[in-house]
Amino acid sequence: MILEGKKILVCICGGIAAYKINHLIRDFVKKGAEVQALLTPAAEDFVSKLTISTLSKKPVYSQFYSENGTWNNHVELALWADVMLVAPCTANTLAKMVHGICDNLVIASYLSTKCPVFIAPAMDLDMYQHPSTKQNLELAEDYGHFIIPAETGELASGLIGQGRMAEPETIASEIEKFFNSSFSHQLHGKTVLITAGPTYEAIDPVRFIGNHSSGKMGFSLAEEASKRGAKVILITGPSAQITSNKNIEIHRVTSAKEMFDQVFKHYDQADIAIASAAVADYAPKEVAREKIKKNDDSLTIELVKNPDILKTMGERKTKQFLAGFALETENELENAKAKLIRKNLDMIVLNSLKDEGAGFKTATNKITILTPSEINEFPLKNKSEVAKDILDFIASQILK
Ligand code: CTP
């Protein structure tokens, strides 16, 4: 039994879907897990502490202090857990979690936890679609949390759309999947080196040549590799992406040359290397020491070729499984295949700018994975789902 002896901190928020948590807790306990339930103050209107404490066989806490005056130590609760589940997670609690607004026991425990966090959101469809909710869910994902998306159906308001909390069976199976060692240890003992983001090539002290890469794809790959038990070294150009994942060793660089140097400091220890960075192919030959003044009608800047990091990785390959990216606008398959061979890669991930929703600045991507002998097309997905497809594919290749 996968959940036998596992400690699950179940945090319940004030949403109508809270009634389903009774079944989920009963299921966890039947499967041998230890459950500690916490309620937000609003959840007390939706569930009975007596029911939950009877099902979980433990007292249920909702305040920093119990009625008898004892302190409910949120740090201890947080450190006790093997996983934390927030379900149903309301828009309010989600926002407080990602922005650190610590005004109740659930948030204090969340901020103190070091274990994986699962979030099963539930809210009305317009709240779920609101840009602030979408952004908060993305932030939670960036923090390395597991989102169990809301399902589509009839909502408490009578409206029909996406917002219903995932069914208890779905939530349980996502958590079981995590504990299933074949997933969480899939890349255990492997080191994954990832390049991400753009590079900036200085023209003068205030200007640079760059590109629109957000770094999102590389950060999603890093989170996903970490969830599978790998040691991750992430080398990123200037990117607003962040991670709180302590298992990701992050090195921030600016130019292609700096990225090259960092990569080859770590390349020898890598078992898998994934080059998702959008490296500038050329850099100004000279960097002006002072800001270039606007004098003449035209300005010519001489550019020189940057080192090709991925090609060099291909040349220096010993044990590494090497994956590159190709962003193409024409003859996509032929160009990607040619890059695969020219750079001595084991696989290449092709994005076509012709596909709507694919590319640099978008949250989604549509990819085709090529190996020397295969072509696999994937549908349009958000970048964290794409990261799963890429790592599933790499795992299927190296664990053959
Ligand atoms: N890449 C790299 N170092 C460079 C240029 C590219 O590591 N100096 C890597 C990218 O991270 C990506 C792959 O090479 O994984 C393909 O990059 P792309 O710009 O599409 O290919 P290029 O080799 O630069 O070819 P072209 O620009 O002619 O299409």
PDB file of N, CA and C in Angstrom, residues 193-197 213-225 232-236 239 241 248 274-277 325 383 387 390-391:
ATOM      1  N   LEU A 193      21.443  18.921 -16.126  1.00  0.00           N
ATOM      2  CA  LEU A 193      21.919  20.287 -16.352  1.00  0.00           C
ATOM      3  C   LEU A 193      20.983  20.947 -17.367  1.00  0.00           C
ATOM      4  N   ILE A 194      20.459  22.119 -17.006  1.00  0.00           N
ATOM      5  CA  ILE A 194      19.487  22.784 -17.887  1.00  0.00           C
ATOM      6  C   ILE A 194      19.938  24.223 -18.147  1.00  0.00           C
ATOM      7  N   THR A 195      19.912  24.653 -19.411  1.00  0.00           N
ATOM      8  CA  THR A 195      20.107  26.078 -19.688  1.00  0.00           C
ATOM      9  C   THR A 195      18.745  26.700 -19.983  1.00  0.00           C
ATOM     10  N   ALA A 196      18.568  27.956 -19.560  1.00  0.00           N
ATOM     11  CA  ALA A 196      17.251  28.588 -19.690  1.00  0.00           C
ATOM     12  C   ALA A 196      17.391  30.077 -19.983  1.00  0.00           C
ATOM     13  N   GLY A 197      16.292  30.648 -20.472  1.00  0.00           N
ATOM     14  CA  GLY A 197      16.198  32.106 -20.617  1.00  0.00           C
ATOM     15  C   GLY A 197      16.950  32.656 -21.808  1.00  0.00           C
ATOM     16  N   SER A 213      12.833  35.543 -24.855  1.00  0.00           N
ATOM     17  CA  SER A 213      12.684  34.312 -24.059  1.00  0.00           C
ATOM     18  C   SER A 213      12.384  34.667 -22.597  1.00  0.00           C
ATOM     19  N   SER A 214      11.388  33.980 -21.996  1.00  0.00           N
ATOM     20  CA  SER A 214      11.012  34.272 -20.609  1.00  0.00           C
ATOM     21  C   SER A 214      11.753  33.370 -19.619  1.00  0.00           C
ATOM     22  N   GLY A 215      12.263  32.257 -20.108  1.00  0.00           N
ATOM     23  CA  GLY A 215      12.910  31.289 -19.211  1.00  0.00           C
ATOM     24  C   GLY A 215      11.933  30.286 -18.618  1.00  0.00           C
ATOM     25  N   LYS A 216      10.639  30.477 -18.904  1.00  0.00           N
ATOM     26  CA  LYS A 216       9.596  29.631 -18.282  1.00  0.00           C
ATOM     27  C   LYS A 216       9.788  28.142 -18.606  1.00  0.00           C
ATOM     28  N   MET A 217      10.128  27.853 -19.868  1.00  0.00           N
ATOM     29  CA  MET A 217      10.272  26.446 -20.262  1.00  0.00           C
ATOM     30  C   MET A 217      11.393  25.772 -19.458  1.00  0.00           C
ATOM     31  N   GLY A 218      12.527  26.465 -19.345  1.00  0.00           N
ATOM     32  CA  GLY A 218      13.667  25.887 -18.635  1.00  0.00           C
ATOM     33  C   GLY A 218      13.377  25.698 -17.152  1.00  0.00           C
ATOM     34  N   PHE A 219      12.689  26.680 -16.532  1.00  0.00           N
ATOM     35  CA  PHE A 219      12.347  26.560 -15.111  1.00  0.00           C
ATOM     36  C   PHE A 219      11.354  25.425 -14.907  1.00  0.00           C
ATOM     37  N   SER A 220      10.395  25.267 -15.823  1.00  0.00           N
ATOM     38  CA  SER A 220       9.430  24.162 -15.697  1.00  0.00           C
ATOM     39  C   SER A 220      10.153  22.815 -15.814  1.00  0.00           C
ATOM     40  N   LEU A 221      11.120  22.753 -16.716  1.00  0.00           N
ATOM     41  CA  LEU A 221      11.892  21.510 -16.859  1.00  0.00           C
ATOM     42  C   LEU A 221      12.669  21.213 -15.571  1.00  0.00           C
ATOM     43  N   ALA A 222      13.232  22.277 -14.971  1.00  0.00           N
ATOM     44  CA  ALA A 222      14.008  22.091 -13.743  1.00  0.00           C
ATOM     45  C   ALA A 222      13.109  21.561 -12.620  1.00  0.00           C
ATOM     46  N   GLU A 223      11.913  22.156 -12.475  1.00  0.00           N
ATOM     47  CA  GLU A 223      10.982  21.691 -11.426  1.00  0.00           C
ATOM     48  C   GLU A 223      10.597  20.235 -11.670  1.00  0.00           C
ATOM     49  N   GLU A 224      10.313  19.918 -12.917  1.00  0.00           N
ATOM     50  CA  GLU A 224       9.834  18.576 -13.239  1.00  0.00           C
ATOM     51  C   GLU A 224      10.942  17.540 -13.003  1.00  0.00           C
ATOM     52  N   ALA A 225      12.166  17.880 -13.373  1.00  0.00           N
ATOM     53  CA  ALA A 225      13.278  16.936 -13.156  1.00  0.00           C
ATOM     54  C   ALA A 225      13.488  16.727 -11.662  1.00  0.00           C
ATOM     55  N   VAL A 232      19.377  18.876  -9.849  1.00  0.00           N
ATOM     56  CA  VAL A 232      19.205  19.782 -10.991  1.00  0.00           C
ATOM     57  C   VAL A 232      20.152  20.978 -10.883  1.00  0.00           C
ATOM     58  N   ILE A 233      20.859  21.240 -11.971  1.00  0.00           N
ATOM     59  CA  ILE A 233      21.698  22.439 -12.062  1.00  0.00           C
ATOM     60  C   ILE A 233      21.094  23.292 -13.176  1.00  0.00           C
ATOM     61  N   LEU A 234      20.601  24.466 -12.799  1.00  0.00           N
ATOM     62  CA  LEU A 234      19.907  25.330 -13.757  1.00  0.00           C
ATOM     63  C   LEU A 234      20.766  26.559 -14.018  1.00  0.00           C
ATOM     64  N   ILE A 235      21.126  26.746 -15.281  1.00  0.00           N
ATOM     65  CA  ILE A 235      21.947  27.908 -15.636  1.00  0.00           C
ATOM     66  C   ILE A 235      21.088  28.813 -16.503  1.00  0.00           C
ATOM     67  N   THR A 236      20.739  29.961 -15.947  1.00  0.00           N
ATOM     68  CA  THR A 236      19.759  30.798 -16.642  1.00  0.00           C
ATOM     69  C   THR A 236      20.287  32.192 -16.947  1.00  0.00           C
ATOM     70  N   SER A 239      16.169  36.373 -16.396  1.00  0.00           N
ATOM     71  CA  SER A 239      14.788  35.903 -16.457  1.00  0.00           C
ATOM     72  C   SER A 239      14.110  36.293 -15.161  1.00  0.00           C
ATOM     73  N   GLN A 241      11.812  34.582 -13.858  1.00  0.00           N
ATOM     74  CA  GLN A 241      11.338  33.363 -13.198  1.00  0.00           C
ATOM     75  C   GLN A 241      12.089  33.157 -11.881  1.00  0.00           C
ATOM     76  N   ILE A 248      17.103  22.654  -6.512  1.00  0.00           N
ATOM     77  CA  ILE A 248      17.575  23.182  -7.798  1.00  0.00           C
ATOM     78  C   ILE A 248      18.725  24.148  -7.519  1.00  0.00           C
ATOM     79  N   ILE A 274      19.938  19.557 -20.954  1.00  0.00           N
ATOM     80  CA  ILE A 274      18.839  20.067 -21.787  1.00  0.00           C
ATOM     81  C   ILE A 274      19.101  21.552 -22.046  1.00  0.00           C
ATOM     82  N   ALA A 275      19.283  21.902 -23.310  1.00  0.00           N
ATOM     83  CA  ALA A 275      19.585  23.298 -23.653  1.00  0.00           C
ATOM     84  C   ALA A 275      18.307  23.971 -24.125  1.00  0.00           C
ATOM     85  N   SER A 276      17.631  24.660 -23.188  1.00  0.00           N
ATOM     86  CA  SER A 276      16.407  25.357 -23.597  1.00  0.00           C
ATOM     87  C   SER A 276      16.638  26.861 -23.698  1.00  0.00           C
ATOM     88  N   ALA A 277      17.879  27.306 -23.420  1.00  0.00           N
ATOM     89  CA  ALA A 277      18.144  28.751 -23.477  1.00  0.00           C
ATOM     90  C   ALA A 277      18.077  29.258 -24.912  1.00  0.00           C
ATOM     91  N   PHE A 325      16.857  22.382 -28.233  1.00  0.00           N
ATOM     92  CA  PHE A 325      15.606  22.956 -28.715  1.00  0.00           C
ATOM     93  C   PHE A 325      15.854  23.589 -30.083  1.00  0.00           C
ATOM     94  N   LYS A 383       3.261  25.142 -20.330  1.00  0.00           N
ATOM     95  CA  LYS A 383       4.674  24.755 -20.348  1.00  0.00           C
ATOM     96  C   LYS A 383       5.033  23.733 -19.277  1.00  0.00           C
ATOM     97  N   ALA A 387       6.795  20.257 -20.067  1.00  0.00           N
ATOM     98  CA  ALA A 387       7.991  19.778 -19.357  1.00  0.00           C
ATOM     99  C   ALA A 387       7.822  18.308 -18.970  1.00  0.00           C
ATOM    100  N   ILE A 390       8.375  16.168 -22.028  1.00  0.00           N
ATOM    101  CA  ILE A 390       9.798  16.097 -22.404  1.00  0.00           C
ATOM    102  C   ILE A 390      10.534  15.142 -21.465  1.00  0.00           C
ATOM    103  N   LEU A 391      10.265  15.257 -20.158  1.00  0.00           N
ATOM    104  CA  LEU A 391      10.984  14.374 -19.225  1.00  0.00           C
ATOM    105  C   LEU A 391      10.488  12.936 -19.304  1.00  0.00           C
TER     106      LEU A 391
END
